[in-house]
Coordinates of C-alpha atoms in Angstrom, one line a residue:
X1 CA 14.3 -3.8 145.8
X2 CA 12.3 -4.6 142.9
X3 CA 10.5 -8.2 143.3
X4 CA 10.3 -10.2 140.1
X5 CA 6.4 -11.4 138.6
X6 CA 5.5 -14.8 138.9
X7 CA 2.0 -16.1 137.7
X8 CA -0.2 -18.5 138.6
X9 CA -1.9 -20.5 136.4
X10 CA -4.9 -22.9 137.3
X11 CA -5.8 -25.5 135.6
X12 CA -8.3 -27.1 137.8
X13 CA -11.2 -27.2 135.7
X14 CA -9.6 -28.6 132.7
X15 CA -6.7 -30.9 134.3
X16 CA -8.5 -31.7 137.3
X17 CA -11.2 -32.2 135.8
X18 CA -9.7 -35.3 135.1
X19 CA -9.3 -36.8 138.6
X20 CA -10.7 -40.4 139.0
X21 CA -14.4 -39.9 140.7
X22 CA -14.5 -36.1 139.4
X23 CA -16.8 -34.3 137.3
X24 CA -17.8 -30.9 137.0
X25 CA -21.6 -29.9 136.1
X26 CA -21.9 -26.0 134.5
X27 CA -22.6 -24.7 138.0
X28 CA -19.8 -26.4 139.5
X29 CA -17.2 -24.7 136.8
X30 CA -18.8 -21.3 137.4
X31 CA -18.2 -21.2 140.9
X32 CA -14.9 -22.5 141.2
X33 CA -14.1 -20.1 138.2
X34 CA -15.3 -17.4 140.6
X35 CA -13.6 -19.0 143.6
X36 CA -10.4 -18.7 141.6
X37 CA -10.5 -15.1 140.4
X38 CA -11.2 -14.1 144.0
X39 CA -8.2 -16.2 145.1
X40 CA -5.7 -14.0 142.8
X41 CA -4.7 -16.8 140.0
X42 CA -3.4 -14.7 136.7
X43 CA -4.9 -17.9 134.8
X44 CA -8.0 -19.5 134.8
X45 CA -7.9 -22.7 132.3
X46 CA -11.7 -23.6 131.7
X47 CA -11.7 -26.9 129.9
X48 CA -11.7 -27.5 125.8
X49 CA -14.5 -25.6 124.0
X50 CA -15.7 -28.3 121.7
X51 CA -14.4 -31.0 123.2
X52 CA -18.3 -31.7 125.6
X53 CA -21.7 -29.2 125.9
X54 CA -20.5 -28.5 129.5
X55 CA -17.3 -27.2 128.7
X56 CA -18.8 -25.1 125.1
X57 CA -21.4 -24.0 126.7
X58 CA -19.2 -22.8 129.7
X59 CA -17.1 -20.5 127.3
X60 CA -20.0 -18.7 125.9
X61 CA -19.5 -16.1 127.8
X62 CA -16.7 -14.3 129.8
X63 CA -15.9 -16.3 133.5
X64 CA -13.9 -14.4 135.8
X65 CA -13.3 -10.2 135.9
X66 CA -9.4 -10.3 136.5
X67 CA -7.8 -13.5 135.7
X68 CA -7.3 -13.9 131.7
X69 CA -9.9 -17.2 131.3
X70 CA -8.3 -19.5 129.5
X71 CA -9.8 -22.1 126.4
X72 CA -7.3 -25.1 126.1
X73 CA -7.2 -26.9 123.2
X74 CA -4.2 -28.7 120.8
X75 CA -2.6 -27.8 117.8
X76 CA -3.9 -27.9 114.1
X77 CA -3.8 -31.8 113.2
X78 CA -2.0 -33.0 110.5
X79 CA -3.1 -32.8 107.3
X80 CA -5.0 -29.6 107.5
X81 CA -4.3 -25.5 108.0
X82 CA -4.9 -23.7 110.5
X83 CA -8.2 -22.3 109.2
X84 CA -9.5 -25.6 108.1
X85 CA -8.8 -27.3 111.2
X86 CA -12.4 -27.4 113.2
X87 CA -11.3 -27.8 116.9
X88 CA -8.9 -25.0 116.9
X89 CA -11.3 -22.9 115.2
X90 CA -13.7 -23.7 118.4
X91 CA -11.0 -22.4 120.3
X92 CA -10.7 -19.6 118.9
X93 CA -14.2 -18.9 119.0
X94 CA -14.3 -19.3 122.4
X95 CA -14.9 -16.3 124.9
X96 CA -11.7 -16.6 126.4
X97 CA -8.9 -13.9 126.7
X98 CA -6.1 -16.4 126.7
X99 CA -5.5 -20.2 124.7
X100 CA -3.2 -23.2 125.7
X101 CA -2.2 -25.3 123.2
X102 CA -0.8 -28.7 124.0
X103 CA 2.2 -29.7 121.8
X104 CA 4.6 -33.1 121.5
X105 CA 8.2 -32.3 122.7
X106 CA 9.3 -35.6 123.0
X107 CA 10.4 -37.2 119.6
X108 CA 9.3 -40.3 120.2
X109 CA 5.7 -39.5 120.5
X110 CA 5.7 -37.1 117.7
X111 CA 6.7 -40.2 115.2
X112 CA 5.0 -42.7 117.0
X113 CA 2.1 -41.2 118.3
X114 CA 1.2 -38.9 115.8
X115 CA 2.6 -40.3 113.0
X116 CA 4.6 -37.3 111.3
X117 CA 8.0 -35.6 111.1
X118 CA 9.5 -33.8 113.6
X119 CA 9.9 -31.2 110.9
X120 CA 6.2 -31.2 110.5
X121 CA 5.2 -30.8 114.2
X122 CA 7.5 -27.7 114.7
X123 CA 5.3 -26.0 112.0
X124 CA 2.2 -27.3 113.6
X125 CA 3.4 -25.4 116.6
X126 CA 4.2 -22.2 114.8
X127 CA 1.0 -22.1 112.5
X128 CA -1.1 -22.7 115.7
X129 CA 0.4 -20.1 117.8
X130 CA 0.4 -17.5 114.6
X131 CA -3.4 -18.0 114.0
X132 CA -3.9 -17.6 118.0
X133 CA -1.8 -14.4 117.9
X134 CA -3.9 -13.2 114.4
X135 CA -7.5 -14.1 116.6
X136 CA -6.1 -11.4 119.4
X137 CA -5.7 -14.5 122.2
X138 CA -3.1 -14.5 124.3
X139 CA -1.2 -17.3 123.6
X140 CA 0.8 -20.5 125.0
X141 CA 2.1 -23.8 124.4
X142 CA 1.9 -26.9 126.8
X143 CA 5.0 -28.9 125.6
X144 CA 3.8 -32.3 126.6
X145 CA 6.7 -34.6 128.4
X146 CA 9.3 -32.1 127.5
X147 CA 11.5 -33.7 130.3
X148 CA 10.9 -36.9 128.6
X149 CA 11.8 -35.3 125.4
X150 CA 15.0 -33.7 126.6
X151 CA 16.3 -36.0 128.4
X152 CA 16.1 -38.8 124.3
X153 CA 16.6 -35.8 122.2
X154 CA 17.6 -32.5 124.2
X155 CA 17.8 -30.3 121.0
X156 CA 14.4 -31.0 120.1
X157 CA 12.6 -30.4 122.9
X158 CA 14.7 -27.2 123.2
X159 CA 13.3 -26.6 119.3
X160 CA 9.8 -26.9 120.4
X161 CA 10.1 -24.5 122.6
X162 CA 11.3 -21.7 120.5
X163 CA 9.3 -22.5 117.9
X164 CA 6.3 -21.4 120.4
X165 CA 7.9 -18.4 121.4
X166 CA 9.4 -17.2 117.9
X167 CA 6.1 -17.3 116.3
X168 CA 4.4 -15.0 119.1
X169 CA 3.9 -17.3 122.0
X170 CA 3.7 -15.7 125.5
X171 CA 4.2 -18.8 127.0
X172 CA 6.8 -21.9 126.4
X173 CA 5.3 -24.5 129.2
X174 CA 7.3 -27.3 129.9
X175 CA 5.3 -30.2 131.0
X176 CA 6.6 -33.0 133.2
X177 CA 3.5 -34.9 132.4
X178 CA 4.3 -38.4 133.5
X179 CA 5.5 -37.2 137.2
X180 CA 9.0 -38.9 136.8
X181 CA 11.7 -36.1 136.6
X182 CA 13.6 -35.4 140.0
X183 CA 14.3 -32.2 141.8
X184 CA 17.6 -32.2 141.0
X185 CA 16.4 -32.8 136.6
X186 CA 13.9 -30.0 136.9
X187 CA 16.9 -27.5 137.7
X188 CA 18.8 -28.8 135.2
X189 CA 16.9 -28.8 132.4
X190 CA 14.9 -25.8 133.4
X191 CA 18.4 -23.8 133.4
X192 CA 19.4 -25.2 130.4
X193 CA 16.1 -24.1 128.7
X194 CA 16.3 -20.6 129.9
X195 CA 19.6 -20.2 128.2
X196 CA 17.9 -20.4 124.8
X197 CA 14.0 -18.6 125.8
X198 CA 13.8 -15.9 128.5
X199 CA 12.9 -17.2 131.8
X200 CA 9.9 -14.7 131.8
X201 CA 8.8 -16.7 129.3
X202 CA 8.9 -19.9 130.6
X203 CA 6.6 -22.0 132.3
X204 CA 6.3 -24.7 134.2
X205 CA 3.7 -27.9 134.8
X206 CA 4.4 -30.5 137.0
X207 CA 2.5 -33.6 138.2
X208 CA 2.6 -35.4 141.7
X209 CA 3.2 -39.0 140.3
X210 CA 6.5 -39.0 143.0
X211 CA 5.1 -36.9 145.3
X212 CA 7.2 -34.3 144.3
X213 CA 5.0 -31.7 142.2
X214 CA 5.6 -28.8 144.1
X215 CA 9.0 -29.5 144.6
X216 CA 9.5 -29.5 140.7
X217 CA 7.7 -26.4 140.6
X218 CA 9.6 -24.2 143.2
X219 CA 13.0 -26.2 141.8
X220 CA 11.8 -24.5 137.6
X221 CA 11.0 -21.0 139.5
X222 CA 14.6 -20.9 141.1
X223 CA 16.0 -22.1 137.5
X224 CA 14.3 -19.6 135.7
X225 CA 10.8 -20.4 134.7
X226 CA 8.2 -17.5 135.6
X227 CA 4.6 -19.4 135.2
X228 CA 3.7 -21.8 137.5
X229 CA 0.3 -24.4 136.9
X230 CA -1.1 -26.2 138.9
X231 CA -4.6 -27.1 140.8
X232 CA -6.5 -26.8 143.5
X233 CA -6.0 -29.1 146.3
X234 CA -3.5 -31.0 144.0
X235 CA -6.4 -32.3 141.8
X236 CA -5.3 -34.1 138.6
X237 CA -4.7 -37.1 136.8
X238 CA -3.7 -40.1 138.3
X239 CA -1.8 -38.6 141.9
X240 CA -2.8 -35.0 140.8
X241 CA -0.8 -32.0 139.7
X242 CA 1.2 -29.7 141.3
X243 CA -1.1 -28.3 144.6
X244 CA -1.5 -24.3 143.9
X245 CA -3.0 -24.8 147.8
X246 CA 0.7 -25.4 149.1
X247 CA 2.7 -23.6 146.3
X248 CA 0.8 -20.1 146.8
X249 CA 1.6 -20.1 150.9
X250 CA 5.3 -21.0 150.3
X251 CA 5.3 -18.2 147.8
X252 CA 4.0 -15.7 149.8
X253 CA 5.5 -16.7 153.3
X254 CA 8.9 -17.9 152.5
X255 CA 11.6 -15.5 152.6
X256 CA 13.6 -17.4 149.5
X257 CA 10.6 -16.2 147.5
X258 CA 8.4 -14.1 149.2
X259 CA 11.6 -11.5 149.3
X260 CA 12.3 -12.6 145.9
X261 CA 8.8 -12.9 143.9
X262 CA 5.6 -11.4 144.4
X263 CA 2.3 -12.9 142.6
X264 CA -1.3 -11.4 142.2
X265 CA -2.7 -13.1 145.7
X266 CA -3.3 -11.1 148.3
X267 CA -2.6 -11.3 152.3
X268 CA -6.3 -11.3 152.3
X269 CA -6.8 -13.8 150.0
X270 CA -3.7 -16.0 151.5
X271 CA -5.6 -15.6 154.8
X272 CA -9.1 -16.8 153.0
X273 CA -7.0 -20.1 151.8
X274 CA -8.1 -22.9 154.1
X275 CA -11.9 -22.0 153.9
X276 CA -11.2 -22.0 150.3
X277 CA -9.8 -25.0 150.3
X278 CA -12.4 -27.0 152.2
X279 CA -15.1 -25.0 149.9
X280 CA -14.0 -26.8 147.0
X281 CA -13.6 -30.0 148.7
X282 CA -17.4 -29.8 149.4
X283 CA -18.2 -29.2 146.2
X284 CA -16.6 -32.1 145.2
X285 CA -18.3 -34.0 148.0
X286 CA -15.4 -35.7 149.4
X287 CA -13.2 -35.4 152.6
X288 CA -11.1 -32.5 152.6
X289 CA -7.7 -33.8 153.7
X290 CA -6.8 -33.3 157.3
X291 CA -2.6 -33.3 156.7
X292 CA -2.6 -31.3 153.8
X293 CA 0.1 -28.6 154.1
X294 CA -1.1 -25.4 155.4
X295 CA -4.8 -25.6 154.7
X296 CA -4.9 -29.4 156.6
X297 CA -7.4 -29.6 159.9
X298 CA -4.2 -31.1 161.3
X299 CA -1.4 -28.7 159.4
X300 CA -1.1 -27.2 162.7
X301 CA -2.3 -29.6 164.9
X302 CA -0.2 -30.9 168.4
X303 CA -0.2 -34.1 170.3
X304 CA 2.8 -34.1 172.5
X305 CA 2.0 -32.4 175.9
X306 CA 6.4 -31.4 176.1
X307 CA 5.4 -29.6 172.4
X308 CA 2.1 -28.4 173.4
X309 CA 3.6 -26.4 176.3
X310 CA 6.9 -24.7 174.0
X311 CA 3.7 -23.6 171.6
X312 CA 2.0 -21.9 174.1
X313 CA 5.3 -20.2 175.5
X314 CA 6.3 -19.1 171.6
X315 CA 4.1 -20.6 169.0
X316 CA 7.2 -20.3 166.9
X317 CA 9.3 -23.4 168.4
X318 CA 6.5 -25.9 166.6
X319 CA 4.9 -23.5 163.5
X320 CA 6.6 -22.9 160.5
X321 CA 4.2 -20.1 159.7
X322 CA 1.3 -18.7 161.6
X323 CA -1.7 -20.6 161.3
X324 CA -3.8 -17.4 161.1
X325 CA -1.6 -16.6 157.9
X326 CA -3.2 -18.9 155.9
X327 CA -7.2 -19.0 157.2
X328 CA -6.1 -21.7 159.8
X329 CA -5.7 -22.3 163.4
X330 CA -3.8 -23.7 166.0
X331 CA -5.0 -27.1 167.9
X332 CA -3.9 -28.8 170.9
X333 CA -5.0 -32.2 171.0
X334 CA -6.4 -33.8 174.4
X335 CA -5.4 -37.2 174.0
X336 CA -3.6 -39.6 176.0
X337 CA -0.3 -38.2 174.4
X338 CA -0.9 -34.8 175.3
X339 CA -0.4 -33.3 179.0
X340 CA -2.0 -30.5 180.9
X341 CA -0.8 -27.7 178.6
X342 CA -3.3 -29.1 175.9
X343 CA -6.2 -29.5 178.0
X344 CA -6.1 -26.4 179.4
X345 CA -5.5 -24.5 175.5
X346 CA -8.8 -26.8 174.5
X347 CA -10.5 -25.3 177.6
X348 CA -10.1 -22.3 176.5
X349 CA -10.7 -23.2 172.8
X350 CA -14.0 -24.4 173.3
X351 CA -15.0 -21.3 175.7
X352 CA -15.0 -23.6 179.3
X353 CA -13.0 -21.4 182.0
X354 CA -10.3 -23.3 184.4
X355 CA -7.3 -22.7 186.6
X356 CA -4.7 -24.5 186.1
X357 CA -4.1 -25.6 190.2
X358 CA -7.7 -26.6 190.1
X359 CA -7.9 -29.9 191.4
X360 CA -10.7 -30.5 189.1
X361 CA -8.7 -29.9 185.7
X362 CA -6.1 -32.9 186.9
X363 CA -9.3 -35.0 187.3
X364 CA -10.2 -34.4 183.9
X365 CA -6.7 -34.7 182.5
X366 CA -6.7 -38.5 184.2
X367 CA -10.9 -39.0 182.8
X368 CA -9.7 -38.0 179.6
X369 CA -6.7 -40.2 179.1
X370 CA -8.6 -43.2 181.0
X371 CA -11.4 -43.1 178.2
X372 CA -8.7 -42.7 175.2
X373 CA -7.4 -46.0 176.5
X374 CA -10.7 -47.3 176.1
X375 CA -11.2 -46.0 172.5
X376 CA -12.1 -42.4 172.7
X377 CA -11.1 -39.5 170.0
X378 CA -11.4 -36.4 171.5
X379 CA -9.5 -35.1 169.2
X380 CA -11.5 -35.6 166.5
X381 CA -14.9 -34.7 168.4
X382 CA -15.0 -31.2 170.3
X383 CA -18.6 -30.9 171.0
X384 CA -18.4 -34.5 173.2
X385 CA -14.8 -32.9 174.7
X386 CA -16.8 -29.7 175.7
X387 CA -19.8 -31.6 177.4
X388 CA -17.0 -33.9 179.4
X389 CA -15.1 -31.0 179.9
X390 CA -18.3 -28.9 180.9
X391 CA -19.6 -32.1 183.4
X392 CA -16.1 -32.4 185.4
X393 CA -16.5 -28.8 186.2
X394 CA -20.2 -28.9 187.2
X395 CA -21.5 -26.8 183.7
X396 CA -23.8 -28.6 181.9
X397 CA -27.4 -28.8 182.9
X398 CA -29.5 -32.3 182.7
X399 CA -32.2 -31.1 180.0
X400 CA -33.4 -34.9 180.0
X401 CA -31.9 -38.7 181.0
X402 CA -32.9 -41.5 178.2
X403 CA -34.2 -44.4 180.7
X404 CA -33.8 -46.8 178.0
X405 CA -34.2 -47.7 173.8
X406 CA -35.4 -50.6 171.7
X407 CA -33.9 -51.1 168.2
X408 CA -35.8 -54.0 166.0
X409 CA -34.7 -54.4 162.2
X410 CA -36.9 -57.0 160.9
X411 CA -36.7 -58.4 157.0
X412 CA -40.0 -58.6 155.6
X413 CA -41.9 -59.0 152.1
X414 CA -44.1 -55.6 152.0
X415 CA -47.8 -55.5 151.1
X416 CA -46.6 -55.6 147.4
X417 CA -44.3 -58.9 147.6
X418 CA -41.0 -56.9 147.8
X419 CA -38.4 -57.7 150.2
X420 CA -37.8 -55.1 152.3
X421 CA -35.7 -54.2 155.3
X422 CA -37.3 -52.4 158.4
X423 CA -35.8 -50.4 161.7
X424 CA -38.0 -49.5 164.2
X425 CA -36.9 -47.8 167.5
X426 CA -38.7 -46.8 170.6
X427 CA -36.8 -44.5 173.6
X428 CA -37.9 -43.8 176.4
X429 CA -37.0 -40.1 178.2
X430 CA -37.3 -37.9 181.4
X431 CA -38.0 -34.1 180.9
X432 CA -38.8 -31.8 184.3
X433 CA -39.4 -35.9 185.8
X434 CA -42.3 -36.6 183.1
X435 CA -41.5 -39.8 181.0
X436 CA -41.7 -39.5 177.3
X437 CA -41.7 -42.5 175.2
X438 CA -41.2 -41.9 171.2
X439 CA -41.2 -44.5 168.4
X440 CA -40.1 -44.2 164.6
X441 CA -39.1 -46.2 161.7
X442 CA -36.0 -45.4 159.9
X443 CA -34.1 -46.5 156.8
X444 CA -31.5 -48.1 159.3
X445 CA -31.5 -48.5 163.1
X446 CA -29.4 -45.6 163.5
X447 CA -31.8 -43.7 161.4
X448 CA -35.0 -44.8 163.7
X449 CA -32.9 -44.0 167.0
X450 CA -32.2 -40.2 165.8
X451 CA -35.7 -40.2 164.5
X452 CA -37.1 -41.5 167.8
X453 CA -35.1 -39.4 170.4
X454 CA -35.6 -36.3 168.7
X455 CA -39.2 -36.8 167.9
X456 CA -40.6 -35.1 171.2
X457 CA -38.3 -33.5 174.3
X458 CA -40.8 -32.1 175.7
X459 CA -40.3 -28.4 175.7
X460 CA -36.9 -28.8 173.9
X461 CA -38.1 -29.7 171.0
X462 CA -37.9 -25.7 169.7
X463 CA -34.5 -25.7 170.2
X464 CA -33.5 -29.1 167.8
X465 CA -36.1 -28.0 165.3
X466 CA -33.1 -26.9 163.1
X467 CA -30.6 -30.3 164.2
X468 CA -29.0 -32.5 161.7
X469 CA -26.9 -35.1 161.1
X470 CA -24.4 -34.9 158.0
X471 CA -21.4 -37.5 158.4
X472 CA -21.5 -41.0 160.1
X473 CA -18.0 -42.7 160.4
X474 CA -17.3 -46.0 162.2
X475 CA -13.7 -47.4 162.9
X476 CA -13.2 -50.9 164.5
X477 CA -10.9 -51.1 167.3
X478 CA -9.7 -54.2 167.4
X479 CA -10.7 -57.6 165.9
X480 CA -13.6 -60.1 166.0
X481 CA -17.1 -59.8 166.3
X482 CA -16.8 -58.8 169.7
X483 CA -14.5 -56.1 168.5
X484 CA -14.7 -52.4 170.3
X485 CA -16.5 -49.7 168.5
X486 CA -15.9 -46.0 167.9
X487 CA -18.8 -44.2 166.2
X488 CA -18.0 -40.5 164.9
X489 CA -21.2 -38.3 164.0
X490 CA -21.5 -34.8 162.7
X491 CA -23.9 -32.9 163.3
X492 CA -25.5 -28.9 161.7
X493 CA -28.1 -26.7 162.4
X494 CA -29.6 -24.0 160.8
X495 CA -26.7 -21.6 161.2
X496 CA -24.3 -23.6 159.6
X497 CA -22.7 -24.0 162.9
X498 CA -21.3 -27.9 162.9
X499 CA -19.8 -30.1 165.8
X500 CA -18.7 -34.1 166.0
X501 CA -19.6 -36.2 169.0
X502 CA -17.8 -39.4 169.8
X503 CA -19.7 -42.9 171.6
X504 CA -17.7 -45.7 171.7
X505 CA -19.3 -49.7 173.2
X506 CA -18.6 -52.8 172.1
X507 CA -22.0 -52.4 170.4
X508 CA -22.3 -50.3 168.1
X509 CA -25.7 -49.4 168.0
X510 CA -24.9 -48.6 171.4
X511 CA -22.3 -46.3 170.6
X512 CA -24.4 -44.9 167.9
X513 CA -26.9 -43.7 171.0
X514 CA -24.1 -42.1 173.2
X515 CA -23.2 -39.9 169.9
X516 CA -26.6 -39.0 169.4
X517 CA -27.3 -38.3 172.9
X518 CA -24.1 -36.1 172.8
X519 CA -25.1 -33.9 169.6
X520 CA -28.6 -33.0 170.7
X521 CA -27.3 -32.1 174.5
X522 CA -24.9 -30.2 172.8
X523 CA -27.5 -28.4 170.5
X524 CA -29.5 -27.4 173.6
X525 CA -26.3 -26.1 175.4
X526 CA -25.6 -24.2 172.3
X527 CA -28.4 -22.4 171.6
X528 CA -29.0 -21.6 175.4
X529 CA -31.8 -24.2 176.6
X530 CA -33.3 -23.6 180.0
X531 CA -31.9 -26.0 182.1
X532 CA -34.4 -28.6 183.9
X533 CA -36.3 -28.7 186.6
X534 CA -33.9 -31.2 188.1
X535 CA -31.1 -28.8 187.5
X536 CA -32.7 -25.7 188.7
X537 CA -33.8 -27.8 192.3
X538 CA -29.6 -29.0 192.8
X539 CA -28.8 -25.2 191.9
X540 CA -31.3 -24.0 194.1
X541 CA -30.3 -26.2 197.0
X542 CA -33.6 -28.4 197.2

């Protein structure tokens, strides 16, 4: 059976662009233009030539080699032609294959916002698209609240549309720009739409303001409209536009319209989604988000021992789709919810070997949920799970024991008058039973005690050369000054390899320590330290 075309158009680096907290440098649009025409988008929107420098000088030149890169832009303002009308001449300067043009749809802001007849914005619309068309771009409209629009003047909007298409539009794209249209609207009007312009025609651009941006969109494609937009990760104004990060897997993966539709993204690319995903969250520098469908650290993530053990029987009875599918994988959480089924997947997970009748693994099962009780996250920091996990079962050598630390912050005027702030640390280790004591001043007391402990181990040292910390969270457990802290830290190293270790004390510098201590023994077990003298002597039976 022949499938039908849908296309995917992304309009992250013009409409995201306009996230609160979000803006895009040359270099940034370059490579998420390339991350996109790897993906498989058919459309790349790039922002309004003309409009900045980043975004003219970002359509000097051609973007992506297979998606049509796209110039945006509006239509000719009042008052002037098509030729005389600088910013869509820009446009159409632009090196771009393809142009957007936004449009009014809804009467109202046609007379009130811009001032003119509805008369006169249909042949704003038609003059824009035929100069497009003459300039050899592909060509589409953005009708702007055209649910809005229908739903005051129904005829209209409908006119706007076919004034797009009848003067050589390929695309009619009806925008549901303030978020508020319902499911059950979208298929409505979208049906009622493609009654007067050919579905294939028809687009569709919906924005998250109800949470229900992806919902709109799958609701337009079943009524007829073959163009989806939308962004990734959901990025957009205000709650964001429709998330191409959830609509592509549903797409692909769901028999309604995998069987259905086909787009231009690959298995290959679907299963490259997630690393995507978080690629362009770190561009951004922000948190990518752990529940996000599909592409979420926790999209396939399990709590409940009684689920945990159905997964492992048939991963089937708790997934929706394969993890794999989409780039991402399957997690069992230890916790104090979970039961022996999850310990012993995470075991295995994290490379640590165990039967389950070992007498040992139920020992660990009651450790585990005795320290969640006292404010532990395993789930949330493998590398301090492995080492607990490793240290129940007699597998992690003692490369050193910290015999104590010193942390003084004292708030000084410097030898210049300014008033400064200053943390100085001193610990104290054993390597092979020879005391080391290290001191170092740091920009907090954190700072000074990772400084200080990692300053000399001796004949470690090689093996941290490379260590670094790159995230430091803190949650309070409960309330008051005396409250219970849990400190989070992650940690890299030259390989790009990463891992999160977990300390929790009522103290928080004290917590800070146990993390610390907890990322550098995992570094050394990592990268295959010798283990120390100590060690060796128990092994050997001395």
């Amino acid at each position: 059976m022949t499938r039908e075309r849908l296309y995917l158009f992304d309009t992250t680096l013009r409409d995201g662009a306009q996230t609160a907290g979000v803006d895009f440098t040359l270099q940034d649009k370059i490579l998420v233009a390339r991350l996109l025409d790897g993906l498989g988008v058919d459309y790349v929107e790039g922002g309004f030539p003309g409009a900045n420098p980043t975004d003219t000088e970002f359509f000097s030149a051609p973007r992506t080699a297979r998606a049509r890169f796209t110039a945006f832009g509006m239509t000719r303002r009042a008052g002037r032609s098509a030729s005389n009308d600088p910013g869509l001449q820009g446009v159409l300067r632009a090196e771009a294959q393809a142009c957007c043009f936004v449009a009014k749809s809804w009467d109202f802001h046609v007379v009130e916002a811009l001032g003119i007849s509805l008369e006169e914005n249909l042949e704003q619309i038609r003059e824009t698209v035929e100069a497009s068309v003459a300039a050899g771009r592909e060509t589409m409209i953005d009708c702007e609240h055209f649910f809005d629009g229908f739903k005051a003047n129904p005829s209209y909007a409908l006119a706007c549309l076919e004034a797009a298409i009848n003067a050589g539009a390929r695309w009619a794209v009806m925008c549901d720009t303030n978020g508020g249209t319902t499911v059950e609207e979208v298929a409505t009007i979208v049906a009622q739409a493609a009654s007067v312009v050919p579905g294939e025609r028809l687009g569709i651009h919906a924005h998250d303001d109800m949470g229900l941006g992806v919902a709109n969109s799958l609701a337009a494609v079943r009524a007829g409209a073959r163009q989806i937009q939308g962004t990734l990760n959901g990025l957009g104004e205000r709650c964001g536009n429709a998330n191409l990060t959830t609509l592509i897997p549903t797409l692909k993966l769901k028999p309604e319209f995998a069987e259905r539709f086909e787009i231009a993204v690959s298995d290959e690319a679907l299963a490259s989604l997630s690393q995507l995903s978080r690629s362009f969250d770190e561009l951004l520098n922000r948190p990518a988000n752990r529940y996000a469908p599909y592409v979420g650290v926790n999209a396939f993530a399990t709590k409940a021992g009684i689920h945990a053990s159905a997964i492992l029987k048939n991963p089937r009875t708790y997934e929706h789709v394969p993890p794999e599918s989409v780039g991402n994988r399957r997690r069992l959480l230890v916790s104090d919810q979970g039961g022996k089924s999850n310990l012993l997947a995470e075991l295995a997970r994290v490379g640590v070997e165990a039967d389950r009748g070992d007498p040992r693994v139920d020992a660990l099962l009651a450790l585990v949920k005795e320290r969640e009780a006292q404010g532990y996250a395993y789930e949330g920091a493998d590398a301090s799970f492995a080492l607990l996990a490793r240290r129940a079962l007699g597998r992690v050598p003692d490369y050193f024991s910290v015999e104590s630390f010193r942390v003084m912050v004292e708030r000084r005027h410097n030898a210049v008058g300014e008033l400064v702030t200053v943390s100085e640390a001193v610990v104290k280790v054993v390597v092979d039973g020879e005391p080391l004591i290290t001191a170092a001043e740091g920009i907090g007391p954190v700072n000074a005690l990772d400084l200080a402990l990692r300053k000399d181990l001796g004949r470690y040292q090689p093996f941290i050369t490379d260590l670094k910390l790159t995230d430091y969270k803190v949650r309070i457990l409960n309330g008051g000054t005396e409250a219970i802290t849990r400190v989070l830290i992650e940690s890299t190293d030259g390989k790009g390899e990463s891992w999160t270790t977990v300390g929790v004390s009522p103290n928080i510098i004290d917590a800070s320590f146990e993390a610390l201590v907890d990322s550098v023994t995992y570094k050394l077990f990592r990268a295959g330290a010798p283990a120390g003298a100590s060690s060796l002597a128990e092994a050997c039976g001395a």
